[in-house]
Amino acid sequence: MSWRPTFGTNGVRGIANEELTPEIALKLCLSLGTLCSGDIAIGRDTRVSGEMLKSAAISGLLTTGNKVIDLGITPSPAIQYYVKNNADAGVIVTASHNPKEYNGLKFVDGVGMEFSRDGEKEVEKVYDKGEFKRVKWDRTGELIIADAIPDYKKGIMKLIDVEKVRDKRFRVVVDPGNGAACGVMSSLLRELGCEVIEINAEPDGAFPGRPPEPTADVLGELMAMVKKSGADFGVAHDGDADRAVFVDERGKFVSEDVLLAMFTKSALEKKKGVIVTPVSSSSCVADVVERCSGEIAWTPVGSIHVARKMLELGAVFGGEGNGGLIFPEHQYCRDGGVAAAKMLEILCAGKTLSQLADEIPKYYHIKEKLRGEDKDGVMQKVKGIARGKVDTTDGVKLWYDDGWVLVRASGTEPIIRIFAESKSQKRAKELLQEGIELVKRASG
Ligand code: MG
């Protein structure tokens, strides 16, 4: 076995049956089962390799004497909500937004949050040692099947003014992208009084409708359907439905940064407090926070950093500029279902989605990636030579009065990413160039 599973920003990921084999899934879950004891819930997205890896994972958990609750094909946030309320830990078999040949394993702790880096290190230690707990034959675990969806939906309904939303009878186009959101999001929206039109709504791990990552360039069908049907908006999810992105009533994709700022505004209008977001997020979020007299806290890139910081600070909302939105009144993880329901509530005030998006300050946000075999060494040098207002929360971010540039090493690939942003396109390009020069000087 040459491929060694390493936990990245989203658990373990690899090409199924080539890198991430059932043997590895078994060993990872023997490791988890050695560390935990109790009730462990497991669920998956629609990937073709999902059942194969889930079966191996279940075997590891039963071998170590744990009770396993199989939730079947279910959105990640519904699995996490189930764990929070009913189990001691969870395993999610998903590669989220990655292409169809990939799959992954993500571990969830007793409060429904993704494992911290420390938790993952514990699992890695047991995995590498290979000494697993093995219970006597009459102590091996029991396997039951459960449905996490009803409680997940009930939990969401509690967060919003259902009567008000139902009265509006919104028309919504849902694109679950043949992923774990299939059936769940449409029924949630129907219960909220919406007329729902679905596309790519058959669970299918070959993802025939579109790739699992809901980027603007693959959502043409959704945009066209929103326009054609006269819908109030369209919503699309990634493979495991923890992310949600939106298309406005004119059929235009709403940038995820704008989305994050819109939800930030709505959260702060309800309750003043702290908003948490990674250093890579657009300044339009910070602008909205300032306008609404809130506070902003920056974290390293990765939803787990955002979620844990939110818990620590008692934040009112947080999220990433990729459609990963975290609503703490529900749970501390990205949640595509809550995002869709909250969007309905936001629209109840009478403005259209395009009008709301237009209210958010505009920035030019550009990025570049450079190959960096020794990315960590280069980043060390970048830190040494960067001058000015330097923020090292994640990589190196240089703040200026009229913009910023962020240089950071990718968590998974031999790549250094550079992001720049300003209200002027020309200035954004200059800042990007400054970042590129910095990396070149550090590499030379
Ligand atoms: Mg995802």
Coordinates of N, CA, C and O in Angstrom, one line a residue, residues 124-183:
E124 N -4.3 9.4 13.1 CA -3.1 9.1 12.3 C -2.1 8.3 13.1 O -1.5 7.3 12.6
K125 N -2.0 8.6 14.3 CA -1.0 7.9 15.2 C -1.4 6.4 15.3 O -0.6 5.6 15.2
V126 N -2.7 6.2 15.6 CA -3.2 4.8 15.7 C -3.0 4.1 14.4 O -2.6 2.9 14.4
Y127 N -3.4 4.8 13.3 CA -3.3 4.2 12.0 C -1.9 3.7 11.7 O -1.7 2.6 11.2
D128 N -0.9 4.6 12.0 CA 0.5 4.3 11.7 C 1.0 3.2 12.5 O 1.8 2.3 12.1
K129 N 0.6 3.1 13.8 CA 1.0 2.1 14.7 C 0.4 0.7 14.3 O 1.0 -0.3 14.5
G130 N -0.8 0.8 13.8 CA -1.5 -0.4 13.4 C -2.0 -1.3 14.5 O -2.2 -2.5 14.3
E131 N -2.0 -0.8 15.8 CA -2.5 -1.6 16.9 C -3.9 -1.2 17.2 O -4.2 -0.1 17.8
F132 N -4.9 -2.0 16.8 CA -6.3 -1.7 16.9 C -6.9 -2.5 18.0 O -6.6 -3.6 18.2
K133 N -7.9 -1.8 18.6 CA -8.8 -2.5 19.5 C -9.5 -3.6 18.8 O -9.9 -3.4 17.7
R134 N -9.6 -4.8 19.4 CA -10.4 -5.9 18.8 C -11.2 -6.5 19.9 O -10.6 -7.1 20.8
V135 N -12.5 -6.4 19.8 CA -13.3 -6.9 20.9 C -13.6 -8.4 20.6 O -13.4 -9.0 19.6
K136 N -14.1 -9.1 21.7 CA -14.4 -10.5 21.6 C -15.6 -10.7 20.7 O -16.4 -9.8 20.5
W137 N -15.7 -11.9 20.1 CA -16.8 -12.1 19.1 C -18.2 -11.7 19.5 O -19.0 -11.2 18.8
D138 N -18.5 -11.8 20.8 CA -19.8 -11.5 21.3 C -19.9 -10.1 21.7 O -21.0 -9.6 22.3
R139 N -18.9 -9.3 21.5 CA -18.9 -7.8 21.8 C -18.9 -7.0 20.5 O -18.8 -5.7 20.6
T140 N -18.8 -7.6 19.4 CA -18.7 -6.8 18.1 C -20.0 -6.0 18.0 O -21.1 -6.4 18.5
G141 N -19.9 -4.9 17.3 CA -20.9 -3.9 17.3 C -22.2 -4.3 16.5 O -22.2 -5.2 15.7
E142 N -23.2 -3.5 16.8 CA -24.5 -3.8 16.2 C -24.7 -2.7 15.1 O -24.3 -1.5 15.3
L143 N -25.4 -3.0 14.0 CA -25.6 -2.1 12.9 C -27.1 -1.8 12.8 O -27.9 -2.8 12.6
I144 N -27.5 -0.5 12.9 CA -28.9 -0.2 12.6 C -29.0 0.8 11.5 O -28.0 1.5 11.2
I145 N -30.1 0.9 11.0 CA -30.4 1.9 9.9 C -31.3 3.0 10.4 O -32.2 2.7 11.2
A146 N -31.0 4.3 10.1 CA -31.8 5.4 10.6 C -31.9 6.4 9.5 O -31.1 6.4 8.5
D147 N -32.9 7.3 9.6 CA -33.1 8.4 8.7 C -32.9 9.7 9.4 O -33.5 10.1 10.4
A148 N -31.8 10.4 8.9 CA -31.5 11.7 9.6 C -32.3 12.9 9.1 O -32.3 14.0 9.7
I149 N -33.0 12.7 8.0 CA -33.6 13.8 7.3 C -34.8 14.5 8.1 O -34.8 15.7 8.2
P150 N -35.7 13.7 8.6 CA -36.9 14.4 9.3 C -36.4 15.4 10.4 O -36.9 16.5 10.4
D151 N -35.5 15.0 11.2 CA -35.1 15.9 12.3 C -34.3 17.1 11.8 O -34.3 18.2 12.3
Y152 N -33.5 16.8 10.7 CA -32.7 17.8 10.1 C -33.6 18.9 9.6 O -33.4 20.1 9.8
K153 N -34.7 18.5 8.9 CA -35.6 19.5 8.3 C -36.4 20.2 9.5 O -36.6 21.4 9.4
K154 N -36.8 19.4 10.5 CA -37.5 20.1 11.6 C -36.6 21.1 12.3 O -37.1 22.2 12.6
G155 N -35.3 20.8 12.4 CA -34.4 21.8 13.0 C -34.3 23.0 12.2 O -34.2 24.1 12.8
I156 N -34.3 22.9 10.9 CA -34.2 24.1 10.0 C -35.5 24.9 10.1 O -35.5 26.2 10.2
M157 N -36.7 24.2 10.2 CA -37.9 24.9 10.2 C -38.0 25.8 11.5 O -38.7 26.9 11.5
K158 N -37.4 25.3 12.6 CA -37.4 26.1 13.8 C -36.7 27.4 13.7 O -36.9 28.3 14.6
L159 N -35.8 27.5 12.8 CA -34.9 28.7 12.7 C -35.6 29.9 12.0 O -35.1 31.0 12.0
I160 N -36.6 29.6 11.2 CA -37.2 30.7 10.4 C -38.6 30.9 10.6 O -39.3 30.0 11.2
D161 N -39.1 32.0 10.2 CA -40.5 32.3 10.4 C -41.3 31.6 9.2 O -41.5 32.2 8.1
V162 N -41.7 30.4 9.5 CA -42.3 29.5 8.5 C -43.6 30.1 7.9 O -43.8 30.1 6.7
E163 N -44.4 30.7 8.8 CA -45.7 31.2 8.2 C -45.5 32.4 7.2 O -46.1 32.4 6.2
K164 N -44.5 33.2 7.6 CA -44.2 34.4 6.7 C -43.7 33.9 5.4 O -44.1 34.4 4.3
V165 N -42.8 32.9 5.4 CA -42.2 32.4 4.2 C -43.3 31.7 3.4 O -43.3 31.9 2.2
R166 N -44.1 30.9 4.0 CA -45.1 30.1 3.3 C -46.1 31.1 2.5 O -46.5 30.8 1.4
D167 N -46.4 32.2 3.2 CA -47.3 33.1 2.6 C -46.8 33.7 1.2 O -47.6 34.1 0.4
K168 N -45.5 33.7 1.1 CA -44.9 34.3 -0.1 C -45.0 33.4 -1.3 O -44.8 33.8 -2.4
R169 N -45.1 32.1 -1.0 CA -45.2 31.1 -2.1 C -44.1 31.3 -3.2 O -44.4 31.5 -4.4
F170 N -42.9 31.3 -2.7 CA -41.8 31.5 -3.7 C -41.7 30.4 -4.7 O -42.0 29.3 -4.4
R171 N -41.2 30.8 -5.9 CA -40.9 29.7 -6.9 C -39.4 29.6 -6.9 O -38.6 30.6 -7.1
V172 N -38.9 28.4 -6.8 CA -37.4 28.1 -6.7 C -37.0 27.0 -7.6 O -37.7 25.9 -7.6
V173 N -35.9 27.1 -8.3 CA -35.3 26.0 -9.0 C -34.2 25.4 -8.2 O -33.3 26.2 -7.8
V174 N -34.2 24.1 -8.0 CA -33.2 23.5 -7.2 C -32.4 22.6 -8.1 O -32.9 21.8 -8.9
D175 N -31.0 22.7 -8.0 CA -30.1 21.9 -8.7 C -29.2 21.2 -7.7 O -28.1 21.7 -7.4
P176 N -29.6 20.0 -7.3 CA -28.8 19.2 -6.4 C -27.6 18.5 -7.0 O -26.7 17.9 -6.4
G177 N -27.5 18.7 -8.4 CA -26.3 18.1 -9.1 C -26.2 16.6 -8.9 O -25.0 16.2 -8.9
N178 N -27.3 15.9 -8.9 CA -27.2 14.4 -8.7 C -26.5 14.0 -7.4 O -26.2 12.8 -7.3
G179 N -26.4 14.9 -6.5 CA -25.6 14.6 -5.3 C -26.6 14.3 -4.1 O -27.8 14.1 -4.2
A180 N -26.0 14.4 -2.9 CA -26.7 14.1 -1.7 C -27.9 15.0 -1.4 O -28.8 14.6 -0.5
A181 N -28.0 16.1 -2.0 CA -29.1 17.0 -1.8 C -30.4 16.6 -2.5 O -31.5 17.1 -2.1
C182 N -30.3 15.6 -3.4 CA -31.4 15.1 -4.1 C -32.6 14.7 -3.2 O -32.4 14.0 -2.3
G183 N -33.7 15.3 -3.5 CA -34.9 14.9 -2.7 C -35.1 15.7 -1.4 O -36.1 16.2 -1.0

